[in-house]
Coordinates of C-alpha atoms and ligand atoms in Angstrom, one line a residue:
M70 CA -0.3 0.0 -0.1
T71 CA 3.2 2.4 0.8
L72 CA 4.2 1.6 -2.7
L73 CA 1.0 2.7 -4.1
R74 CA 0.9 5.8 -2.4
D75 CA 4.2 6.9 -3.2
P76 CA 4.2 9.1 -6.3
L77 CA 7.9 8.4 -7.0
L78 CA 7.5 5.0 -7.6
N79 CA 3.6 4.2 -8.2
K80 CA 2.7 2.6 -11.5
G81 CA -0.8 2.0 -10.6
T82 CA -2.5 -0.5 -12.9
A83 CA 0.7 -0.9 -15.0
F84 CA 2.4 -2.8 -12.2
T85 CA 3.1 -6.2 -14.0
A86 CA 1.9 -9.5 -12.3
Q87 CA 5.4 -10.5 -11.6
E88 CA 5.6 -7.3 -9.5
R89 CA 2.4 -7.5 -8.0
H90 CA 3.3 -10.9 -6.9
E91 CA 7.2 -10.0 -5.7
L92 CA 5.9 -6.6 -4.1
G93 CA 2.7 -8.0 -2.1
L94 CA 0.4 -6.1 -4.2
R95 CA -1.8 -9.0 -5.4
G96 CA -5.7 -7.7 -4.4
L97 CA -4.6 -4.3 -4.1
L98 CA -5.2 -3.2 -7.6
P99 CA -8.0 -4.5 -10.3
P100 CA -6.5 -7.4 -12.2
C101 CA -6.2 -6.0 -15.6
V102 CA -2.3 -4.8 -16.3
L103 CA -2.5 -1.6 -18.4
T104 CA 0.7 -0.1 -20.3
M105 CA 1.8 3.4 -19.5
E106 CA 0.5 4.1 -23.5
T107 CA -3.1 2.9 -22.4
Q108 CA -2.7 5.1 -19.0
V109 CA -1.8 8.4 -20.9
E110 CA -5.0 7.8 -23.4
R111 CA -6.9 7.3 -20.2
V112 CA -5.6 10.8 -18.6
L113 CA -6.1 12.7 -21.7
V114 CA -9.7 11.1 -22.2
N115 CA -10.6 12.4 -18.9
L116 CA -8.9 15.5 -19.1
R117 CA -10.7 16.4 -22.0
T118 CA -14.2 16.3 -20.6
L119 CA -13.5 18.5 -17.8
P120 CA -15.3 21.9 -18.7
T121 CA -12.6 24.4 -17.2
D122 CA -8.9 24.7 -17.4
L123 CA -8.7 25.1 -13.6
E124 CA -10.5 21.6 -13.3
K125 CA -7.8 20.5 -15.7
Y126 CA -5.3 21.9 -13.6
V127 CA -6.8 20.3 -10.3
A128 CA -6.9 17.0 -12.2
L129 CA -3.4 17.0 -13.4
N130 CA -2.1 18.3 -9.9
A131 CA -3.8 14.9 -8.5
L132 CA -2.3 12.7 -11.0
H133 CA 0.9 14.3 -9.9
D134 CA 0.7 13.5 -6.7
R135 CA -0.5 9.8 -7.4
N136 CA 1.9 8.9 -10.3
E137 CA 5.0 11.3 -11.2
A138 CA 6.0 9.3 -14.0
L139 CA 2.8 9.3 -15.7
F140 CA 2.0 12.5 -14.8
F141 CA 5.5 13.8 -16.7
R142 CA 4.7 11.2 -19.5
V143 CA 1.5 12.9 -20.3
V144 CA 3.2 16.6 -20.2
V145 CA 6.3 15.6 -22.4
D146 CA 4.1 13.7 -24.8
N147 CA 1.6 16.6 -25.2
I148 CA 3.2 19.7 -24.1
D149 CA 1.3 22.0 -26.4
E150 CA -1.8 21.0 -24.9
I151 CA -0.5 20.7 -20.9
Q152 CA 1.8 23.5 -20.7
P153 CA -1.1 26.2 -20.9
I154 CA -2.4 24.1 -17.9
I155 CA 0.1 23.4 -15.6
Y156 CA 1.9 27.2 -16.2
T157 CA 0.8 30.3 -17.8
P158 CA -2.3 31.1 -17.9
T159 CA -4.1 28.6 -16.0
V160 CA -1.4 28.8 -13.4
G161 CA -2.0 32.3 -12.4
L162 CA -6.0 31.5 -11.8
A163 CA -4.9 28.4 -9.8
C164 CA -2.7 30.9 -7.7
Q165 CA -5.5 33.2 -7.2
K166 CA -7.8 30.3 -6.2
Y167 CA -5.0 28.0 -4.3
G168 CA -6.8 28.2 -0.7
L169 CA -10.1 26.8 -2.5
I170 CA -8.0 24.0 -4.8
F171 CA -5.6 23.1 -2.1
Q172 CA -5.6 19.4 -1.7
R173 CA -2.1 18.0 -0.9
P174 CA 1.2 20.4 0.2
R175 CA 3.8 20.2 -2.5
G176 CA 7.0 21.8 -1.8
M177 CA 7.9 23.8 1.5
F178 CA 6.6 26.5 3.1
I179 CA 9.0 28.9 5.0
S180 CA 7.2 31.4 7.1
S181 CA 8.6 34.4 9.2
R182 CA 7.7 32.6 12.0
D183 CA 10.2 30.0 11.1
R184 CA 13.1 32.7 11.8
G185 CA 16.1 31.0 13.4
Q186 CA 15.1 27.4 12.7
I187 CA 15.0 27.5 9.1
A188 CA 17.9 24.9 8.6
A189 CA 16.2 22.7 10.5
I190 CA 13.0 22.8 8.5
L191 CA 14.7 22.6 5.6
E192 CA 16.2 18.9 7.0
N193 CA 12.4 18.0 6.6
W194 CA 12.8 17.7 3.0
P195 CA 13.5 14.1 2.1
Y196 CA 15.2 14.8 -1.1
P197 CA 18.3 15.9 -2.1
A198 CA 17.3 18.9 -3.6
K199 CA 19.8 20.5 -6.3
L200 CA 17.3 23.1 -7.8
I201 CA 15.3 25.3 -5.6
V202 CA 12.7 27.7 -7.3
V203 CA 11.8 30.2 -4.8
T204 CA 9.2 33.3 -4.2
D205 CA 7.9 35.7 -2.0
G206 CA 4.4 35.8 -3.8
E207 CA 4.6 39.6 -4.0
R208 CA 4.5 39.7 -8.1
I209 CA 2.8 36.8 -9.3
L210 CA 2.7 36.9 -13.4
G211 CA 1.0 40.0 -13.9
L212 CA -1.6 39.5 -11.0
G213 CA 0.2 41.3 -8.1
D214 CA 0.8 40.2 -4.5
L215 CA -0.6 36.5 -4.1
G216 CA 1.3 35.8 -0.6
A217 CA 1.4 32.1 -0.1
N218 CA -0.9 31.6 -2.9
G219 CA 2.0 32.0 -5.2
M220 CA 3.3 28.7 -4.5
G221 CA 1.8 27.3 -7.9
I222 CA 4.5 29.3 -9.6
P223 CA 7.3 27.3 -8.2
V224 CA 5.7 24.1 -8.4
G225 CA 4.6 24.7 -12.2
K226 CA 8.2 26.2 -13.0
L227 CA 9.9 22.9 -11.7
S228 CA 7.4 20.9 -13.5
L229 CA 8.5 22.4 -16.5
Y230 CA 12.2 21.8 -15.4
S231 CA 11.5 18.1 -15.7
A232 CA 9.2 17.8 -18.6
C233 CA 10.8 20.2 -20.7
A234 CA 14.7 19.4 -19.9
G235 CA 14.8 16.4 -17.7
V236 CA 15.9 17.5 -14.3
H237 CA 14.7 14.8 -12.1
P238 CA 11.6 15.5 -9.9
E239 CA 13.3 14.3 -6.7
L240 CA 16.1 17.2 -7.5
C241 CA 13.5 19.6 -7.5
L242 CA 12.1 21.9 -4.5
P243 CA 9.6 24.5 -4.6
I244 CA 9.4 26.8 -1.8
V245 CA 7.2 30.0 -0.8
L246 CA 8.9 32.2 1.8
D247 CA 5.7 33.2 3.1
V248 CA 6.4 36.6 4.6
G249 CA 3.2 37.8 4.7
T250 CA 0.5 39.6 2.1
N251 CA -0.5 43.1 1.6
N252 CA -3.4 41.8 -0.5
E253 CA -6.7 43.0 1.5
E254 CA -8.6 40.2 -0.3
L255 CA -6.7 37.4 0.7
L256 CA -6.3 39.0 4.4
N257 CA -9.9 38.8 4.6
D258 CA -10.4 35.4 2.9
P259 CA -11.6 32.6 5.0
Y260 CA -9.6 30.0 3.0
Y261 CA -6.2 31.9 2.5
L262 CA -3.6 29.2 3.8
G263 CA -1.0 31.9 4.4
L264 CA 0.2 33.9 7.1
C265 CA -2.6 36.5 7.8
E266 CA -0.4 39.4 8.4
R267 CA 1.2 42.5 6.1
R268 CA 4.4 41.7 4.6
L269 CA 7.7 41.9 6.1
T270 CA 9.6 44.8 4.9
G271 CA 13.1 46.2 5.5
E272 CA 16.1 44.7 7.5
A273 CA 13.6 42.3 9.0
Y274 CA 12.8 41.0 5.3
D275 CA 16.7 41.0 4.3
S276 CA 17.7 38.9 7.3
F277 CA 14.7 36.5 6.9
V278 CA 15.7 35.8 3.0
D279 CA 19.4 35.8 3.9
E280 CA 19.0 33.0 6.9
F281 CA 16.9 31.1 4.0
M282 CA 19.8 31.8 1.4
V283 CA 22.5 30.4 4.3
A284 CA 20.5 27.6 5.1
A285 CA 19.5 26.5 1.6
R286 CA 23.0 26.3 0.6
K287 CA 24.0 24.5 3.7
T288 CA 21.7 21.8 3.6
F289 CA 21.8 21.1 -0.2
P290 CA 25.4 22.3 -1.0
G291 CA 26.0 23.3 -4.6
V292 CA 21.9 23.8 -4.9
L293 CA 20.8 26.0 -7.8
I294 CA 18.2 28.7 -6.5
Q295 CA 16.1 30.6 -8.9
F296 CA 14.5 33.6 -7.7
E297 CA 10.7 33.7 -9.0
D298 CA 8.1 36.3 -9.1
F299 CA 9.5 38.7 -6.3
A300 CA 8.5 42.2 -6.8
N301 CA 10.9 44.6 -8.4
H302 CA 12.3 46.1 -5.1
S303 CA 13.2 42.8 -3.9
A304 CA 13.9 41.1 -7.0
F305 CA 17.2 43.5 -8.1
K306 CA 18.4 43.8 -4.5
L307 CA 18.3 39.9 -4.0
L308 CA 19.8 39.2 -7.2
H309 CA 22.6 41.8 -7.2
K310 CA 23.5 40.8 -3.6
Y311 CA 23.8 37.1 -3.9
R312 CA 24.8 36.4 -7.9
D313 CA 28.5 37.0 -7.3
E314 CA 28.6 34.5 -4.2
A315 CA 26.1 32.0 -4.9
C316 CA 24.6 29.7 -7.7
V317 CA 21.4 32.0 -8.0
F318 CA 19.6 33.6 -11.3
N319 CA 16.2 35.8 -11.3
D320 CA 14.3 33.8 -14.3
D321 CA 11.7 37.2 -14.5
I322 CA 14.9 39.4 -15.3
Q323 CA 17.5 37.0 -16.9
G324 CA 15.6 34.1 -18.4
T325 CA 12.9 36.7 -19.9
A326 CA 16.1 38.7 -21.5
A327 CA 17.3 35.7 -23.0
V328 CA 13.8 34.3 -24.6
A329 CA 13.2 38.0 -25.8
L330 CA 16.5 38.4 -27.3
A331 CA 16.4 35.0 -29.0
G332 CA 12.9 36.3 -30.4
L333 CA 14.5 39.8 -31.5
F334 CA 17.4 37.4 -33.4
S335 CA 14.6 35.4 -35.3
A336 CA 12.7 38.7 -36.3
L337 CA 15.6 40.0 -37.5
R338 CA 16.4 36.9 -39.6
V339 CA 12.9 37.9 -41.4
N340 CA 13.5 41.6 -42.0
G341 CA 17.2 41.3 -42.7
G342 CA 17.9 43.9 -40.0
K343 CA 20.9 44.0 -37.4
L344 CA 20.2 44.2 -33.9
R345 CA 22.4 46.8 -33.6
D346 CA 20.7 49.1 -35.5
Q347 CA 17.2 48.4 -33.9
R348 CA 15.5 51.3 -31.7
I349 CA 13.3 49.3 -29.0
L350 CA 10.7 50.7 -27.0
F351 CA 9.4 48.9 -23.7
L352 CA 6.0 49.4 -22.4
G353 CA 7.1 48.4 -18.8
A354 CA 10.3 49.5 -17.1
G355 CA 10.6 46.6 -14.4
E356 CA 12.4 43.1 -14.1
A357 CA 11.7 41.9 -17.7
A358 CA 12.2 45.0 -19.3
T359 CA 15.2 46.3 -17.9
G360 CA 16.4 42.6 -18.0
I361 CA 15.6 42.5 -21.9
A362 CA 17.3 46.0 -22.3
D363 CA 20.2 45.1 -20.5
L364 CA 21.0 42.0 -22.4
V365 CA 20.1 43.5 -25.7
T366 CA 22.9 46.3 -24.8
S367 CA 25.1 43.5 -24.6
A368 CA 24.6 42.1 -27.6
M369 CA 24.6 45.4 -29.6
M370 CA 28.2 45.9 -28.2
A371 CA 29.1 42.1 -29.4
E372 CA 27.9 43.4 -32.8
G373 CA 30.4 46.5 -32.5
A374 CA 28.1 49.3 -31.1
S375 CA 29.8 51.4 -28.4
E376 CA 27.8 51.2 -24.8
A377 CA 26.4 54.7 -25.2
E378 CA 24.9 53.9 -28.4
A379 CA 23.5 50.4 -27.5
L380 CA 22.1 52.0 -24.4
R381 CA 20.2 54.6 -26.4
S382 CA 18.7 52.4 -28.9
N383 CA 16.7 51.3 -25.6
W384 CA 13.6 53.1 -24.2
L385 CA 11.4 52.6 -21.4
V386 CA 8.2 53.8 -20.8
D387 CA 6.7 53.3 -17.3
S388 CA 3.2 53.9 -15.4
R389 CA 4.4 57.8 -15.6
G390 CA 5.4 57.9 -19.0
L391 CA 9.1 57.7 -21.1
V392 CA 11.8 57.4 -18.7
V393 CA 14.1 60.3 -19.4
S394 CA 16.9 61.9 -17.5
G395 CA 16.2 64.1 -14.9
R396 CA 12.7 62.3 -13.8
E397 CA 12.3 62.4 -10.5
G398 CA 12.4 59.4 -8.4
L399 CA 13.5 57.0 -11.0
S400 CA 14.4 53.6 -9.1
G401 CA 18.1 52.4 -9.9
H402 CA 17.2 49.7 -12.5
K403 CA 16.0 52.3 -14.6
L404 CA 18.5 55.0 -14.5
R405 CA 20.8 53.3 -17.6
Y406 CA 17.7 53.8 -19.8
A407 CA 16.9 57.7 -18.7
H408 CA 18.5 59.6 -21.6
T409 CA 19.3 62.8 -21.8
D410 CA 18.0 65.2 -24.7
Q411 CA 14.5 64.0 -24.8
A412 CA 11.4 65.8 -23.4
P413 CA 9.2 64.1 -20.9
I414 CA 6.2 61.9 -23.0
A415 CA 3.2 60.9 -20.9
D416 CA 1.6 58.1 -23.2
F417 CA 3.1 55.1 -25.1
L418 CA 1.5 56.1 -28.6
T419 CA 2.9 59.8 -28.5
A420 CA 6.3 57.9 -27.3
I421 CA 6.2 55.7 -30.6
K422 CA 5.6 58.5 -33.2
T423 CA 8.5 60.7 -31.4
L424 CA 11.1 58.3 -31.1
K425 CA 10.2 55.8 -34.2
P426 CA 11.1 52.4 -32.6
T427 CA 11.6 49.4 -35.0
A428 CA 10.5 47.2 -31.9
I429 CA 7.9 47.4 -29.3
I430 CA 8.1 44.8 -26.1
G431 CA 5.1 45.3 -23.7
V432 CA 6.0 43.7 -20.4
A433 CA 4.0 46.1 -18.2
A434 CA 1.2 43.8 -17.7
V435 CA -1.2 46.1 -19.0
G436 CA -3.9 44.2 -21.0
G437 CA -5.0 45.8 -24.3
A438 CA -2.1 48.6 -24.4
F439 CA -0.9 47.8 -27.6
T440 CA -4.3 49.5 -29.0
P441 CA -5.3 49.3 -32.9
D442 CA -3.5 52.8 -33.0
V443 CA -0.3 51.5 -31.5
L444 CA 0.1 48.7 -34.1
K445 CA -0.9 51.2 -37.0
A446 CA 1.6 53.4 -35.8
M447 CA 3.9 50.8 -35.8
A448 CA 3.0 49.5 -39.0
A449 CA 3.2 53.1 -40.9
L450 CA 6.9 53.6 -39.6
N451 CA 7.9 50.1 -40.6
E452 CA 7.9 47.5 -43.7
Q453 CA 7.9 44.9 -40.9
P454 CA 7.4 45.9 -37.2
I455 CA 8.6 43.7 -34.2
V456 CA 5.7 43.8 -31.9
F457 CA 6.1 41.7 -28.6
A458 CA 3.0 41.2 -26.4
L459 CA 5.0 39.3 -23.5
S460 CA 2.7 40.1 -20.5
N461 CA 1.2 37.2 -18.6
P462 CA -1.2 35.6 -17.9
T463 CA -3.7 36.2 -21.0
S464 CA -5.8 39.1 -19.8
K465 CA -2.7 40.7 -19.4
A466 CA -1.2 40.5 -22.9
E467 CA -0.6 44.1 -24.6
C468 CA -2.5 42.7 -27.7
S469 CA -4.1 39.3 -28.8
A470 CA -2.3 37.7 -31.9
E471 CA -5.0 38.4 -34.4
D472 CA -4.8 42.1 -33.5
A473 CA -1.4 42.3 -33.9
Y474 CA -1.5 40.6 -37.4
R475 CA -5.1 42.6 -38.7
Y476 CA -3.8 46.0 -37.5
T477 CA -0.4 45.8 -39.3
E478 CA -1.7 44.1 -42.5
G479 CA -0.1 40.9 -41.6
R480 CA 3.6 42.6 -41.5
A481 CA 4.1 42.3 -37.8
L482 CA 6.8 40.1 -36.4
F483 CA 4.9 38.9 -33.6
A484 CA 5.8 36.8 -30.4
C485 CA 3.5 36.7 -27.1
G486 CA 3.6 36.0 -23.4
S487 CA 0.2 33.7 -23.7
P488 CA -0.5 31.0 -25.9
Y489 CA -2.7 32.2 -29.1
D490 CA -4.0 29.9 -31.6
P491 CA -3.2 30.5 -35.6
V492 CA -4.3 33.6 -37.0
K493 CA -5.9 33.7 -40.9
L494 CA -5.6 37.0 -42.4
N495 CA -5.7 37.5 -46.4
G496 CA -4.9 34.1 -47.3
R497 CA -1.9 33.2 -45.0
T498 CA -2.0 31.6 -41.7
F499 CA 0.5 32.8 -39.2
V500 CA 1.6 30.9 -36.2
P501 CA 2.4 32.9 -33.3
R502 CA 4.6 31.1 -31.0
Q503 CA 5.0 32.2 -27.1
G504 CA 8.0 34.3 -26.2
N505 CA 8.0 32.6 -22.7
N506 CA 11.1 32.2 -20.8
S507 CA 9.9 28.4 -20.7
Y508 CA 12.3 27.7 -23.6
I509 CA 15.2 29.1 -21.6
F510 CA 15.1 28.2 -17.9
P511 CA 14.8 24.5 -18.1
G512 CA 17.8 24.1 -20.5
V513 CA 19.8 27.0 -18.6
G514 CA 19.3 25.2 -15.1
L515 CA 20.0 21.7 -16.8
G516 CA 23.6 22.9 -18.0
V517 CA 24.3 24.3 -14.3
I518 CA 23.4 21.3 -12.4
A519 CA 25.2 19.3 -15.2
S520 CA 28.2 21.1 -15.2
R521 CA 27.9 21.7 -11.2
S522 CA 28.4 25.6 -11.7
R523 CA 29.4 27.6 -8.8
L524 CA 27.6 30.8 -10.5
V525 CA 25.0 31.4 -13.3
T526 CA 26.1 34.5 -15.4
D527 CA 25.0 36.5 -18.0
E528 CA 27.4 35.0 -20.7
M529 CA 25.5 31.8 -20.1
F530 CA 22.2 33.5 -20.9
M531 CA 23.7 35.4 -23.8
A532 CA 24.8 31.7 -24.9
A533 CA 21.1 30.4 -24.5
A534 CA 19.5 33.1 -26.5
H535 CA 21.9 32.4 -29.4
T536 CA 21.1 28.7 -29.4
L537 CA 17.7 29.1 -28.7
A538 CA 17.6 31.5 -32.2
D539 CA 20.0 29.0 -33.7
C540 CA 17.0 26.0 -33.1
V541 CA 14.4 28.3 -35.3
G542 CA 14.2 26.7 -38.8
K543 CA 13.3 28.5 -41.8
E544 CA 9.8 26.8 -42.1
D545 CA 9.1 28.4 -38.7
L546 CA 10.1 32.0 -40.0
A547 CA 7.9 31.2 -43.2
Q548 CA 4.8 31.1 -41.0
G549 CA 5.7 34.0 -38.7
S550 CA 6.9 31.6 -36.0
L551 CA 9.9 33.2 -34.1
Y552 CA 10.4 30.3 -31.9
P553 CA 10.8 26.5 -32.2
A554 CA 7.8 24.4 -32.0
L555 CA 7.2 23.5 -28.4
P556 CA 7.4 19.8 -28.8
R557 CA 10.9 20.2 -29.9
I558 CA 11.3 21.5 -26.0
R559 CA 13.4 18.5 -24.8
E560 CA 16.0 18.7 -27.9
V561 CA 16.2 22.6 -27.8
S562 CA 16.9 22.2 -24.0
V563 CA 19.5 20.1 -24.5
R564 CA 21.4 22.2 -26.7
I565 CA 20.6 25.1 -24.6
A566 CA 22.3 23.1 -21.4
A567 CA 25.0 22.0 -23.6
A568 CA 26.1 25.8 -24.1
V569 CA 25.4 26.9 -20.5
A570 CA 27.7 24.3 -19.4
D571 CA 30.4 25.1 -21.9
V572 CA 30.5 28.4 -20.5
A573 CA 30.9 27.1 -17.0
F574 CA 33.9 24.8 -18.2
Q575 CA 35.3 27.4 -20.2
R576 CA 35.4 29.9 -17.4
G577 CA 36.4 27.6 -14.6
L578 CA 33.1 27.8 -13.0
A579 CA 32.2 24.2 -13.1
D580 CA 33.0 21.5 -10.5
G581 CA 35.9 19.3 -12.4
P582 CA 37.3 19.2 -15.9
A583 CA 35.1 19.7 -19.0
P584 CA 34.0 16.4 -20.4
N585 CA 35.0 15.5 -24.2
D586 CA 31.5 15.6 -25.0
V587 CA 29.2 18.1 -23.0
K588 CA 26.3 17.4 -24.9
D589 CA 26.5 13.7 -23.9
L590 CA 27.4 14.9 -20.2
V591 CA 23.8 16.4 -20.3
Q592 CA 21.9 14.0 -21.8
S593 CA 23.5 11.5 -19.4
Q594 CA 21.5 13.4 -16.6
M595 CA 18.0 13.5 -18.0
Y596 CA 15.2 12.2 -16.4
E597 CA 13.0 10.0 -18.6
P598 CA 9.5 9.7 -17.6
K599 CA 9.0 5.6 -17.9
Y600 CA 8.7 2.9 -15.8
Ligands
LIG153 P1 7.5 44.2 -12.7 O1 6.3 44.7 -11.6 O2 9.1 44.6 -12.3 O3 7.3 45.4 -13.8 C1 6.1 46.1 -14.2 C2 6.5 47.6 -15.2 O4 5.0 47.8 -15.6 C3 6.6 48.5 -13.9 O5 7.9 48.9 -14.6 C4 5.5 49.6 -14.2 O6 5.9 50.8 -13.8 C5 5.3 49.7 -15.6 N1 3.7 49.7 -15.4 C6 2.7 49.6 -15.0 N2 1.4 50.1 -15.3 C7 1.9 50.8 -16.5 C8 1.5 51.5 -17.7 N3 0.0 51.6 -17.2 N4 1.8 51.8 -18.7 C9 3.2 51.8 -18.7 N5 4.0 51.0 -17.7 C10 3.3 50.4 -16.6 O7 6.8 43.1 -13.7 P2 7.9 42.2 -14.8 O8 8.5 41.0 -14.0 O9 8.7 43.2 -15.3 O10 6.7 41.5 -15.4 C11 5.7 42.4 -16.3 C12 4.8 41.7 -17.1 O11 5.7 40.6 -18.2 C13 4.1 40.4 -16.1 O12 2.8 40.2 -16.9 C14 4.8 39.0 -16.4 O13 4.1 38.0 -16.3 C15 5.0 39.3 -17.6 N6 6.5 38.6 -17.8 C16 6.5 37.6 -19.1 C17 7.7 36.7 -19.3 C18 7.6 35.9 -20.8 O14 8.2 34.9 -20.6 N7 6.6 36.3 -21.6 C19 8.5 36.9 -18.8 C20 8.6 37.8 -17.6 C21 7.6 38.6 -17.2

């Protein structure tokens, strides 16, 4: 019975007659022995009868809790269909309803009441974690402060690590640092499962996170820690504090940057432009926007632009208008892009008409912000405008794929943060693909773990961006796809992981000498969901 209840060992109705005999399972299962293929089919049949994505999310979670191999087989073989359920956009709703749909805990909840005992608490985790995804729930997707309900995000991301890059589920540990919430609705919600108190701030917050960081690295030596969905005042601070001493990265800043840069490389293959000649206008000036702008700046410099030229090719619009020099109260991460000799501009459309960008990138979580007028303005300025509507979930997307193509007469080079169906326009079918960091972080994590790198560097994200772009074929570009098809994700992740591990070996960050074949090393460590 213990075996049937252990998701890492359970095969359910697929235990063979001999296994049932040897393991004392006879009589505990119905007599028919199913193959894994039939089990997968049955899961899909059941799933497809469920009326809402949230119900599908709950059903898949339950499967994950019962039979890990079967869950991952279903995900890996049906990634196009399942990723939007276990990750964005459905995971956003799942976080909002977390207290209501909660069935079994997954991951670890470390609250500010655990101060002083975090190391002892981490010892309760029964597996040897090599990869932690941690959030404090303050900025979940574009949905704001969801407190401990944010656990859905580390859980979802780690599922993608195992599905998309074969990081073994046993090595993955999702963590919520529950430091309270300032979300009034949650504080008044009888089903909210986190601490019903306001967020810890200032020195109390910093020392709590620091205790966690020390404890995590002591309990799980060499562990890779991914910061996820922290509000931007904490995200930049934590990344800068730990990136040179610990194996950490922030996916919202660095992973997003790599996926967006890869999309730009693809778009430029279509319109024949050079990156260093682009003028990019961001809607948003937070983690995603400045992360992308920083990596784009480095890539422009690699093409020969001076730092000043590269920086001036990137412009940010935040909730108070264009970021320009002299504007009061600008946070530190925006300062590089606060350009001189430009008067303040209050709105995005005027900024487009004034700055004449070749590309607009939406990462402000303001749904519908790329209005028909914005899209028409981009089409008037550019033969093939680059339009990336990257905000999540779908309700926060700057525009739909259909609008992007329709209002640019099918000329937009488009990528989206949420999945959209193909669009038919003027006899052409466009297949938009997600500029989602799920193309990047699984491969980066696998590469870091396989090489046992001490640090995660920007050079690794640059390598990841180039590798992802190299995976896009001519046939993808011909149909408007700036990313490879999702079902190729494991092959793409292997290539990204090998590129990342290469950087680790070349820079002396890896633990041990470089192997003859880095790709072999990476592949040898991948988890394959099978019995
Ligand atoms: P953030 O909170 O760090 O930044 C949001 C920014 O938007 C802030 O600079 C804010 O000033 C600005 N903003 C808010 N209202 C605005 C308005 N009306 N006009 C202009 N700017 C406005 O968040 P983030 O981490 O940068 O994420 C932003 C969005 O990008 C979220 O929806 C997130 O889900 C999405 N995102 C998508 C991906 C992806 O892979 N597609 C990756 C990371 C983030």
